[in-house]
Short mmCIF file of C-alpha atoms in Angstrom, two decimals:
data_model
loop_
_atom_site.label_atom_id
_atom_site.label_comp_id
_atom_site.label_asym_id
_atom_site.label_seq_id
_atom_site.Cartn_x
_atom_site.Cartn_y
_atom_site.Cartn_z
CA MET A 1 58.10 -45.57 -11.79
CA PRO A 2 55.37 -46.23 -14.39
CA GLN A 3 57.38 -44.53 -17.11
CA GLY A 4 60.00 -46.34 -19.09
CA GLU A 5 60.60 -49.84 -20.26
CA ARG A 6 59.85 -53.13 -18.62
CA GLU A 7 62.83 -54.38 -16.62
CA LEU A 8 64.69 -57.14 -18.45
CA PRO A 9 66.82 -59.90 -16.99
CA ARG A 10 70.58 -59.40 -17.03
CA PRO A 11 71.93 -62.95 -17.40
CA THR A 12 74.84 -64.07 -15.22
CA PRO A 13 77.23 -67.03 -15.67
CA GLU A 14 75.05 -69.49 -13.74
CA THR A 15 71.89 -68.52 -15.62
CA SER A 16 73.22 -68.20 -19.18
CA HIS A 17 72.07 -71.73 -20.12
CA PHE A 18 68.55 -70.82 -19.02
CA TRP A 19 68.35 -67.70 -21.17
CA GLU A 20 70.00 -69.47 -24.09
CA GLY A 21 67.27 -72.09 -23.77
CA THR A 22 64.41 -69.62 -23.87
CA ARG A 23 65.91 -68.03 -27.00
CA ARG A 24 65.60 -71.47 -28.60
CA GLY A 25 62.10 -72.07 -27.31
CA GLU A 26 63.17 -74.41 -24.51
CA LEU A 27 62.44 -74.21 -20.80
CA ARG A 28 65.56 -75.57 -19.13
CA LEU A 29 65.80 -76.86 -15.59
CA GLN A 30 68.60 -78.52 -13.67
CA ARG A 31 68.69 -81.94 -12.04
CA CYS A 32 71.09 -83.22 -9.43
CA GLU A 33 72.60 -86.48 -10.66
CA ALA A 34 73.54 -87.41 -7.10
CA CYS A 35 70.18 -87.08 -5.32
CA GLY A 36 67.68 -86.54 -8.15
CA THR A 37 66.46 -83.10 -7.02
CA VAL A 38 65.13 -80.87 -9.80
CA TYR A 39 65.72 -77.21 -8.96
CA PHE A 40 65.29 -73.60 -10.05
CA PRO A 41 66.65 -70.86 -10.15
CA PRO A 42 69.84 -72.10 -11.80
CA ARG A 43 73.10 -72.64 -9.94
CA HIS A 44 76.13 -74.84 -10.43
CA PHE A 45 75.35 -77.19 -7.54
CA CYS A 46 72.39 -78.90 -5.96
CA PRO A 47 70.82 -76.74 -3.22
CA LYS A 48 69.60 -79.89 -1.47
CA CYS A 49 72.75 -82.01 -1.19
CA GLY A 50 75.54 -79.71 -2.38
CA SER A 51 76.70 -81.98 -5.20
CA THR A 52 78.18 -80.27 -8.25
CA TYR A 53 77.25 -83.31 -10.38
CA VAL A 54 74.29 -81.59 -11.99
CA SER A 55 72.83 -81.55 -15.50
CA VAL A 56 70.60 -79.30 -17.56
CA PHE A 57 67.51 -80.74 -19.21
CA ARG A 58 64.52 -79.51 -21.19
CA ALA A 59 61.39 -79.32 -19.03
CA SER A 60 58.02 -80.54 -20.29
CA GLY A 61 56.58 -77.03 -20.17
CA ARG A 62 53.50 -78.36 -18.38
CA ALA A 63 52.46 -76.59 -15.19
CA THR A 64 49.51 -75.56 -13.08
CA LEU A 65 48.45 -72.14 -11.81
CA HIS A 66 49.71 -72.15 -8.22
CA SER A 67 48.78 -68.61 -7.15
CA TYR A 68 48.56 -65.08 -8.51
CA VAL A 69 47.50 -61.49 -8.00
CA ILE A 70 45.96 -59.07 -10.47
CA SER A 71 47.86 -55.81 -10.13
CA HIS A 72 46.03 -52.53 -10.62
CA LEU A 73 49.20 -50.53 -9.97
CA PRO A 74 51.13 -48.84 -12.76
CA ALA A 75 54.28 -50.65 -13.89
CA PRO A 76 56.70 -49.86 -16.70
CA GLY A 77 55.82 -51.87 -19.79
CA PHE A 78 52.53 -53.21 -18.39
CA GLU A 79 48.91 -52.23 -18.91
CA PRO A 80 47.01 -52.69 -15.62
CA PRO A 81 45.19 -54.73 -14.58
CA TYR A 82 47.55 -57.62 -15.26
CA ALA A 83 48.19 -60.88 -13.48
CA ILE A 84 51.48 -61.74 -11.80
CA ALA A 85 51.39 -65.48 -11.36
CA VAL A 86 53.40 -68.41 -10.09
CA ALA A 87 53.36 -71.57 -12.19
CA LEU A 88 54.00 -74.90 -10.46
CA LEU A 89 55.99 -76.90 -13.00
CA GLU A 90 55.26 -80.58 -13.54
CA GLU A 91 58.87 -81.28 -12.49
CA GLY A 92 58.38 -79.58 -9.11
CA PRO A 93 59.92 -76.10 -9.15
CA LYS A 94 57.86 -72.92 -9.13
CA MET A 95 58.39 -70.02 -11.53
CA MET A 96 56.98 -66.51 -11.69
CA CYS A 97 55.23 -65.61 -14.95
CA ASN A 98 52.40 -63.71 -16.55
CA ILE A 99 49.45 -65.59 -17.96
CA LEU A 100 49.19 -64.86 -21.69
CA GLU A 101 46.26 -65.49 -24.03
CA CYS A 102 43.83 -65.30 -21.12
CA ALA A 103 41.50 -62.72 -19.63
CA GLN A 104 43.15 -61.09 -16.61
CA THR A 105 40.21 -61.75 -14.31
CA PRO A 106 39.55 -63.97 -11.27
CA GLU A 107 36.89 -65.78 -13.32
CA ALA A 108 39.35 -66.73 -16.05
CA LEU A 109 42.30 -67.38 -13.75
CA VAL A 110 41.36 -70.45 -11.74
CA LEU A 111 43.84 -71.95 -9.31
CA ASP A 112 45.29 -75.30 -10.36
CA MET A 113 44.22 -74.85 -13.99
CA PRO A 114 46.69 -76.51 -16.37
CA LEU A 115 49.18 -74.23 -18.10
CA ASP A 116 51.67 -74.62 -20.93
CA VAL A 117 54.90 -72.71 -21.32
CA CYS A 118 55.17 -70.22 -24.18
CA PHE A 119 57.89 -67.79 -25.08
CA GLU A 120 57.74 -64.03 -25.33
CA LYS A 121 60.59 -62.66 -27.44
CA ILE A 122 61.58 -59.22 -26.18
CA ASN A 123 64.74 -58.68 -28.25
CA ASP A 124 67.55 -60.72 -29.82
CA GLU A 125 69.09 -61.49 -26.45
CA ILE A 126 66.09 -61.91 -24.16
CA THR A 127 63.12 -64.20 -24.54
CA LEU A 128 60.97 -64.58 -21.43
CA PRO A 129 59.35 -67.87 -20.51
CA GLN A 130 55.63 -67.29 -19.99
CA PHE A 131 52.59 -69.49 -19.47
CA ARG A 132 49.13 -69.70 -21.06
CA PRO A 133 46.10 -71.89 -20.38
CA ALA A 134 46.75 -75.42 -21.65
CA ARG A 135 44.97 -76.19 -24.88
CA GLU A 136 42.57 -79.13 -25.03
CA SER A 137 44.53 -82.11 -26.27
CA MET B 1 71.16 -66.32 24.47
CA ARG B 2 70.75 -66.22 28.23
CA PRO B 3 67.19 -65.10 29.06
CA ASN B 4 66.94 -61.62 30.60
CA SER B 5 70.70 -61.00 30.46
CA VAL B 6 70.22 -57.85 28.38
CA ALA B 7 67.55 -55.17 28.74
CA ILE B 8 66.05 -52.34 26.73
CA VAL B 9 66.67 -49.23 28.85
CA GLY B 10 65.74 -46.53 26.35
CA ALA B 11 63.02 -46.52 23.71
CA SER B 12 61.39 -43.84 21.65
CA GLU B 13 59.85 -43.09 18.32
CA THR B 14 60.48 -39.88 16.43
CA THR B 15 58.83 -36.80 17.90
CA GLU B 16 56.47 -36.76 14.94
CA LEU B 17 55.10 -39.62 12.86
CA GLY B 18 53.09 -39.59 9.67
CA LYS B 19 53.96 -36.78 7.32
CA VAL B 20 57.26 -35.23 8.37
CA PRO B 21 58.34 -32.98 5.48
CA THR B 22 60.87 -31.20 7.69
CA MET B 23 63.25 -34.12 8.19
CA SER B 24 65.51 -36.17 5.95
CA GLN B 25 65.90 -39.88 6.58
CA VAL B 26 69.08 -39.57 8.61
CA GLN B 27 67.47 -36.79 10.64
CA LEU B 28 64.63 -39.14 11.51
CA HIS B 29 67.22 -41.67 12.73
CA ALA B 30 68.87 -38.98 14.86
CA ASP B 31 65.62 -37.56 16.24
CA ALA B 32 64.59 -41.02 17.43
CA ALA B 33 68.12 -41.74 18.71
CA LEU B 34 68.31 -38.56 20.79
CA ASN B 35 64.85 -39.25 22.20
CA ALA B 36 65.77 -42.83 23.15
CA ILE B 37 69.11 -41.85 24.70
CA ALA B 38 67.36 -39.17 26.78
CA ASP B 39 64.69 -41.70 27.73
CA ALA B 40 67.46 -43.93 29.07
CA GLY B 41 68.99 -41.04 31.01
CA LEU B 42 72.21 -41.43 29.03
CA GLU B 43 74.29 -39.22 26.77
CA LEU B 44 75.60 -39.74 23.26
CA GLY B 45 79.05 -40.48 24.65
CA ASP B 46 77.70 -43.50 26.53
CA ILE B 47 76.87 -45.31 23.28
CA ASP B 48 79.60 -47.67 22.04
CA GLY B 49 77.57 -49.89 19.70
CA ILE B 50 75.56 -48.76 16.67
CA ALA B 51 73.11 -50.86 14.69
CA THR B 52 70.61 -50.00 12.00
CA GLY B 53 68.79 -51.59 9.08
CA GLY B 54 68.22 -50.01 5.69
CA HIS B 55 70.84 -47.35 6.20
CA ASN B 56 74.63 -47.36 6.47
CA PRO B 57 75.42 -47.68 10.21
CA VAL B 58 78.66 -45.78 9.65
CA GLU B 59 76.64 -42.78 8.49
CA ILE B 60 74.42 -43.02 11.56
CA ALA B 61 77.46 -43.23 13.85
CA HIS B 62 79.19 -40.31 12.15
CA TYR B 63 76.04 -38.19 12.10
CA LEU B 64 75.66 -38.74 15.85
CA GLY B 65 79.35 -38.04 16.47
CA ILE B 66 80.07 -41.54 17.75
CA VAL B 67 83.10 -43.70 16.90
CA PRO B 68 81.66 -47.08 17.92
CA GLU B 69 83.38 -50.30 18.94
CA TRP B 70 80.66 -52.45 17.38
CA LEU B 71 78.53 -52.03 14.24
CA ASP B 72 75.72 -54.01 12.66
CA GLY B 73 73.95 -53.08 9.42
CA THR B 74 71.82 -56.17 8.81
CA SER B 75 69.32 -55.05 6.17
CA VAL B 76 66.93 -57.89 5.47
CA GLY B 77 63.78 -55.76 5.44
CA GLY B 78 61.36 -54.57 8.08
CA CYS B 79 62.26 -57.24 10.64
CA SER B 80 65.92 -56.16 10.62
CA PHE B 81 65.36 -54.50 14.00
CA MET B 82 64.25 -57.76 15.61
CA LEU B 83 67.45 -59.36 14.32
CA LEU B 84 69.46 -56.37 15.54
CA VAL B 85 68.03 -56.74 19.07
CA ARG B 86 69.20 -60.35 18.97
CA HIS B 87 72.64 -59.45 17.58
CA ALA B 88 73.02 -56.61 20.10
CA ALA B 89 72.21 -58.93 23.00
CA ALA B 90 74.85 -61.38 21.78
CA ALA B 91 77.41 -58.60 21.34
CA ILE B 92 76.77 -57.20 24.83
CA ASN B 93 76.96 -60.66 26.39
CA GLU B 94 80.21 -61.31 24.55
CA GLY B 95 81.65 -58.02 25.82
CA LEU B 96 82.08 -56.52 22.35
CA CYS B 97 80.42 -53.33 23.58
CA THR B 98 78.38 -52.19 26.58
CA THR B 99 75.59 -49.94 25.32
CA VAL B 100 73.96 -50.43 21.93
CA LEU B 101 71.83 -47.91 20.06
CA ILE B 102 69.56 -49.39 17.39
CA THR B 103 68.06 -46.75 15.11
CA HIS B 104 65.45 -46.65 12.40
CA GLY B 105 64.41 -43.70 10.28
CA GLU B 106 62.57 -43.72 6.99
CA SER B 107 61.16 -40.93 4.92
CA GLY B 108 58.71 -43.38 3.39
CA ARG B 109 56.12 -40.83 2.40
CA SER B 110 58.08 -37.64 1.78
CA GLY B 111 61.10 -39.41 0.28
CA LEU B 112 63.60 -36.93 1.75
CA GLY B 113 67.19 -38.12 1.76
CA ARG B 114 66.35 -41.66 0.77
CA HIS B 115 68.97 -43.45 -1.24
CA GLY B 116 68.77 -46.83 -2.90
CA SER B 117 67.08 -49.88 -1.52
CA SER B 118 66.46 -50.37 2.19
CA ILE B 119 66.97 -54.12 1.72
CA PHE B 120 69.91 -55.98 0.22
CA PRO B 121 68.98 -56.52 -3.45
CA SER B 122 68.55 -59.98 -4.98
CA LEU B 123 70.28 -61.21 -8.12
CA PHE B 124 67.58 -63.75 -8.89
CA GLN B 125 64.74 -61.33 -8.27
CA GLN B 126 66.21 -59.11 -10.98
CA GLN B 127 66.25 -61.97 -13.47
CA PHE B 128 63.26 -64.09 -12.55
CA GLU B 129 60.67 -61.78 -10.99
CA ARG B 130 61.08 -58.14 -11.96
CA PRO B 131 60.56 -58.82 -15.70
CA TYR B 132 57.02 -59.99 -14.84
CA GLY B 133 55.87 -56.63 -13.57
CA VAL B 134 56.50 -56.87 -9.85
CA THR B 135 57.24 -53.40 -8.54
CA ARG B 136 56.30 -52.39 -5.01
CA PRO B 137 55.46 -54.74 -2.10
CA PRO B 138 51.71 -54.97 -2.88
CA THR B 139 52.59 -56.75 -6.13
CA MET B 140 54.72 -59.38 -4.39
CA PHE B 141 53.80 -59.89 -0.73
CA THR B 142 50.23 -60.70 -1.75
CA ILE B 143 50.99 -63.47 -4.25
CA PRO B 144 50.73 -66.51 -1.93
CA VAL B 145 47.37 -65.62 -0.41
CA LEU B 146 45.04 -67.07 -3.08
CA ARG B 147 46.71 -70.43 -2.48
CA TYR B 148 46.08 -70.08 1.25
CA MET B 149 42.46 -69.04 0.61
CA LYS B 150 41.84 -72.07 -1.57
CA GLN B 151 43.54 -74.49 0.80
CA TYR B 152 41.81 -73.31 3.98
CA GLY B 153 38.65 -71.67 2.72
CA LEU B 154 39.67 -68.22 3.95
CA THR B 155 37.24 -65.65 2.53
CA GLU B 156 37.79 -62.05 1.50
CA GLU B 157 35.38 -61.07 4.29
CA THR B 158 37.52 -62.78 6.92
CA LEU B 159 40.67 -61.27 5.47
CA ALA B 160 38.96 -57.88 5.72
CA MET B 161 38.25 -58.52 9.41
CA VAL B 162 41.99 -58.28 10.13
CA ALA B 163 41.89 -54.63 9.06
CA VAL B 164 38.63 -53.99 10.91
CA VAL B 165 39.95 -55.36 14.22
CA GLN B 166 43.23 -53.49 13.96
CA ARG B 167 41.36 -50.26 13.36
CA GLU B 168 39.61 -50.90 16.70
CA TRP B 169 43.03 -50.85 18.37
CA ALA B 170 44.07 -47.76 16.41
CA GLY B 171 40.96 -46.00 17.66
CA LEU B 172 42.44 -46.25 21.16
CA ASN B 173 45.77 -44.74 20.09
CA PRO B 174 45.99 -40.94 19.70
CA ARG B 175 49.16 -41.27 17.59
CA ALA B 176 47.61 -43.65 15.05
CA SER B 177 47.35 -42.32 11.50
CA PHE B 178 43.84 -43.71 10.94
CA ARG B 179 41.48 -43.92 13.91
CA ASP B 180 37.91 -43.92 12.54
CA SER B 181 36.27 -47.32 12.82
CA ILE B 182 35.70 -49.29 9.63
CA THR B 183 33.51 -52.21 8.60
CA VAL B 184 34.06 -55.24 6.41
CA ASP B 185 32.01 -53.46 3.74
CA ASP B 186 34.34 -50.45 3.95
CA VAL B 187 37.34 -52.70 3.40
CA LEU B 188 35.76 -54.67 0.55
CA GLY B 189 34.51 -51.44 -1.00
CA SER B 190 37.92 -49.75 -0.97
CA ARG B 191 39.97 -49.43 -4.14
CA MET B 192 41.42 -52.61 -5.62
CA ILE B 193 45.22 -52.52 -5.39
CA CYS B 194 46.29 -56.04 -6.23
CA TYR B 195 43.48 -58.59 -6.36
CA PRO B 196 42.40 -59.87 -3.88
CA PHE B 197 43.96 -57.03 -1.84
CA ARG B 198 42.12 -53.74 -1.51
CA LEU B 199 43.49 -50.47 -0.19
CA LEU B 200 42.41 -51.02 3.42
CA MET B 201 44.14 -54.42 3.49
CA CYS B 202 47.46 -52.70 2.70
CA CYS B 203 49.71 -50.78 5.07
CA LEU B 204 50.12 -47.04 5.24
CA VAL B 205 53.10 -45.24 3.79
CA THR B 206 54.41 -42.68 6.27
CA ASP B 207 57.53 -40.95 7.61
CA GLY B 208 59.01 -41.72 10.98
CA GLY B 209 61.57 -43.53 13.03
CA GLY B 210 62.37 -45.18 16.31
CA ALA B 211 65.33 -46.15 18.43
CA LEU B 212 66.24 -48.51 21.25
CA VAL B 213 69.08 -48.51 23.78
CA LEU B 214 70.22 -51.84 25.21
CA THR B 215 72.68 -52.75 27.94
CA ARG B 216 73.42 -55.50 30.47
CA SER B 217 70.56 -56.15 32.87
CA GLU B 218 72.68 -55.72 36.03
CA ARG B 219 73.41 -52.17 34.90
CA ALA B 220 69.85 -51.59 33.70
CA ARG B 221 68.38 -51.89 37.18
CA ASP B 222 70.03 -48.66 38.30
CA MET B 223 68.89 -46.66 35.30
CA ARG B 224 66.17 -44.11 34.74
CA ARG B 225 63.44 -46.35 33.32
CA PRO B 226 62.25 -49.79 34.45
CA PRO B 227 64.15 -52.36 32.37
CA VAL B 228 62.39 -54.33 29.66
CA TYR B 229 64.27 -57.60 29.48
CA VAL B 230 65.06 -59.46 26.30
CA ARG B 231 63.93 -62.90 27.39
CA GLY B 232 64.29 -64.79 24.12
CA THR B 233 64.99 -64.26 20.44
CA GLY B 234 64.94 -66.04 17.11
CA GLU B 235 65.73 -65.22 13.51
CA SER B 236 65.67 -66.87 10.13
CA GLY B 237 65.48 -66.31 6.40
CA GLU B 238 63.92 -68.36 3.63
CA THR B 239 64.19 -66.67 0.23
CA PRO B 240 64.43 -63.23 -1.35
CA LEU B 241 61.97 -64.39 -4.02
CA ILE B 242 58.29 -64.67 -3.16
CA SER B 243 57.88 -67.12 -6.05
CA GLN B 244 60.37 -69.49 -4.40
CA MET B 245 58.66 -69.65 -1.00
CA ASP B 246 58.47 -73.37 -0.33
CA ASP B 247 54.89 -73.47 0.99
CA PHE B 248 52.58 -70.62 -0.02
CA THR B 249 50.46 -71.20 3.08
CA SER B 250 53.26 -71.02 5.68
CA SER B 251 56.55 -69.17 6.15
CA ALA B 252 59.60 -71.30 6.98
CA ALA B 253 61.33 -68.18 8.31
CA PHE B 254 58.41 -67.49 10.65
CA ARG B 255 58.41 -71.05 11.94
CA VAL B 256 62.15 -71.16 12.63
CA ALA B 257 62.42 -67.69 14.20
CA GLY B 258 59.31 -68.18 16.32
CA ALA B 259 60.21 -71.63 17.62
CA ARG B 260 63.71 -70.49 18.51
CA ALA B 261 62.42 -67.42 20.34
CA PHE B 262 59.90 -69.40 22.39
CA ALA B 263 62.47 -72.08 23.23
CA SER B 264 65.19 -69.62 24.22
CA ALA B 265 62.72 -67.69 26.39
CA GLY B 266 61.45 -70.90 27.98
CA ILE B 267 57.83 -69.90 27.46
CA SER B 268 54.77 -71.52 25.96
CA HIS B 269 51.88 -69.86 24.15
CA GLY B 270 49.72 -69.62 27.24
CA ASP B 271 52.37 -67.39 28.86
CA VAL B 272 52.00 -64.68 26.20
CA ASP B 273 50.01 -61.65 27.36
CA HIS B 274 50.60 -59.42 24.36
CA LEU B 275 51.49 -60.10 20.76
CA MET B 276 52.74 -58.02 17.85
CA ILE B 277 52.81 -59.55 14.35
CA TYR B 278 54.19 -57.31 11.62
CA ASP B 279 51.25 -56.51 9.37
CA ALA B 280 52.34 -54.91 6.14
CA PHE B 281 49.27 -56.61 4.63
CA ALA B 282 46.16 -58.16 6.13
CA HIS B 283 47.23 -61.77 5.61
CA LEU B 284 50.39 -61.47 7.72
CA PRO B 285 48.75 -61.78 11.16
CA ILE B 286 47.00 -64.89 9.83
CA TYR B 287 50.23 -66.53 8.71
CA GLY B 288 51.96 -65.33 11.88
CA LEU B 289 49.40 -66.72 14.33
CA GLU B 290 49.67 -70.13 12.67
CA ASP B 291 53.41 -70.23 12.08
CA LEU B 292 54.12 -69.11 15.66
CA GLY B 293 51.85 -71.92 16.83
CA PHE B 294 49.10 -69.91 18.55
CA VAL B 295 46.44 -71.68 16.46
CA ASP B 296 46.38 -74.64 14.08
CA ARG B 297 46.72 -74.31 10.32
CA GLY B 298 43.73 -72.67 8.72
CA GLU B 299 42.30 -71.42 12.02
CA ALA B 300 43.82 -67.94 12.28
CA GLY B 301 41.28 -66.16 10.07
CA PRO B 302 38.26 -67.33 12.09
CA PHE B 303 40.25 -66.75 15.33
CA ILE B 304 40.63 -63.07 14.42
CA ALA B 305 37.10 -62.75 13.02
CA GLU B 306 35.66 -64.18 16.24
CA GLY B 307 37.28 -61.36 18.20
CA HIS B 308 40.05 -63.12 20.13
CA THR B 309 42.64 -60.51 19.13
CA ARG B 310 40.50 -57.39 19.48
CA PRO B 311 40.43 -55.07 22.52
CA GLY B 312 39.21 -57.20 25.44
CA GLY B 313 40.01 -60.46 23.63
CA SER B 314 42.12 -63.30 24.98
CA LEU B 315 45.17 -62.52 22.82
CA PRO B 316 45.66 -58.76 22.30
CA LEU B 317 47.35 -58.43 18.90
CA ASN B 318 48.85 -55.35 17.23
CA THR B 319 47.63 -53.07 19.96
CA ASN B 320 49.04 -49.89 18.39
CA GLY B 321 46.82 -50.37 15.33
CA GLY B 322 49.62 -51.99 13.34
CA GLY B 323 51.05 -51.17 9.97
CA LEU B 324 47.51 -51.14 8.62
CA SER B 325 46.38 -48.22 10.80
CA TYR B 326 49.13 -46.91 13.11
CA MET B 327 52.04 -46.15 10.81
CA HIS B 328 54.30 -47.90 8.30
CA SER B 329 57.38 -46.11 7.03
CA GLY B 330 58.53 -49.12 5.00
CA MET B 331 60.45 -51.02 7.67
CA TYR B 332 57.76 -51.34 10.34
CA GLY B 333 59.58 -53.71 12.71
CA MET B 334 60.89 -50.90 14.90
CA TYR B 335 57.36 -49.68 15.66
CA ALA B 336 56.22 -53.17 16.65
CA LEU B 337 59.17 -53.34 19.08
CA GLN B 338 58.33 -49.88 20.45
CA GLU B 339 54.77 -51.02 21.21
CA GLY B 340 56.12 -54.16 22.90
CA VAL B 341 58.30 -51.96 25.13
CA ARG B 342 55.40 -49.60 25.92
CA GLN B 343 53.23 -52.55 26.92
CA MET B 344 55.97 -53.97 29.16
CA ARG B 345 56.43 -50.55 30.76
CA GLY B 346 52.69 -50.31 31.34
CA GLU B 347 52.38 -47.07 29.38
CA ALA B 348 50.76 -48.06 26.09
CA PRO B 349 47.72 -46.05 24.96
CA ALA B 350 45.78 -49.31 24.79
CA GLN B 351 47.49 -50.94 27.76
CA VAL B 352 46.97 -54.66 28.31
CA GLU B 353 46.40 -54.98 32.04
CA ASP B 354 49.12 -56.76 34.03
CA ALA B 355 50.94 -57.83 30.86
CA GLU B 356 54.26 -59.49 31.71
CA ILE B 357 55.30 -61.15 28.45
CA SER B 358 55.15 -59.62 24.99
CA VAL B 359 56.09 -61.44 21.78
CA VAL B 360 57.10 -59.20 18.88
CA HIS B 361 57.32 -60.95 15.53
CA GLY B 362 58.63 -59.40 12.34
CA VAL B 363 58.88 -60.14 8.65
CA GLY B 364 61.47 -58.87 6.21
CA GLY B 365 61.20 -58.65 2.46
CA MET B 366 58.29 -60.67 1.07
CA PHE B 367 58.19 -63.53 3.59
CA GLY B 368 61.96 -63.44 3.06
CA ALA B 369 63.35 -63.10 6.56
CA SER B 370 61.97 -63.11 10.07
CA GLY B 371 62.87 -62.12 13.60
CA THR B 372 61.05 -62.77 16.87
CA VAL B 373 61.76 -61.09 20.22
CA VAL B 374 60.25 -62.06 23.57
CA LEU B 375 60.13 -59.13 25.99
CA THR B 376 59.30 -59.17 29.69
CA ASN B 377 59.15 -56.80 32.65
CA VAL B 378 59.83 -59.63 35.11
CA ALA B 379 63.52 -60.18 35.90
#
């Protein structure tokens, strides 16, 4: 398993807007226009009320570090130890990510620390949304 | 379901557990199946319902030479067997079949005759989790625990106590893979796998299998072994993505499956003599004790550390040594059920005296699905 390339997302019809957004440096979420729920992963209807009256919008990119592990196991395309994290977006949804531009240690990775989205271009088709510690404003 | 309308009349694990380099995965299914059918005093030809998780039930039926009238292949992870007990009870009560064989076999360590994933794959996991370096269960199942630790003040030492206490149970079980006692220092000194989880907080990886035979209770009373009645059941599923679990300190699937099982059995927590909570990792008994309602939120770690679940404690938990010390082929749920049956038959290596009600609670995927079965030896 350690050999080979990192697994890349294979976009599907309901997620194409998301991956198009990351290519353009935008983190896109969906909002239900009927009940106001903001949700992720993408789908063509609201998972809370079932309405198909939904829209896509650009998220703020602000988040906090909700939880994580630091994996010491080999993984294709990764150099252990590396953190696998979950960012809690300002808009409500959670999203898995790695934490870039940060030491991969418990001391550096503090729960609830503010994060900002950043984008890791893998190839012409795929750019992954990632997060890094928020810079002092 | 109607309490006690269906009973487990045959139960067995594979002849060997641990490292079984002489058997493919389907052979492990069959070895356990033949053992369980013999245990029930039945023959292959008596089986008219086939259920399995993580393997094509048609292949199991064909391999055993059975053309069944009912099939179930629910593959939602290691708790699939708890769900299959529930589905089998419903099928028997509905008259879809009379005698169900539920099999499990997994060449988890030797990898002989394994094919593909033992759990239905997830579209969104492919797109939104796998690119971030999640691979095997230790990289996913563990993710919520730092949130729990921060919220409730659970320490690594207390988390380690889960493994220490379960090793005490394993020490009483000759078939357990690891039997030597361990200390908190041993656990915290073992190799880091996925911070904050160290090797001894993670389950084994072994080969093995198990099977159950179920039929109507009226028929069960005349059979070879004392019936173990299915008194109540529950099942649920939350999400195939660990990152999308609604509350990182509590499993919705656990709560729904557990509440439904207790309600359908008509029991309360004080009635439970014996408890199994699927422990692929050390935090699972903590989440399970709270989500099943045995203790309040945040109290399960201290409850275990204080010794309530150890041998001689008020709530014997994971009495076979669990996935942490007994065995874990990948889909451990079958082994938890087998221990529940042994306890209800009064023949467990670490027998809980006069136990009449056993609750067996499983998890599937990474907090993805759940199944709970209430067993009893009292009609």
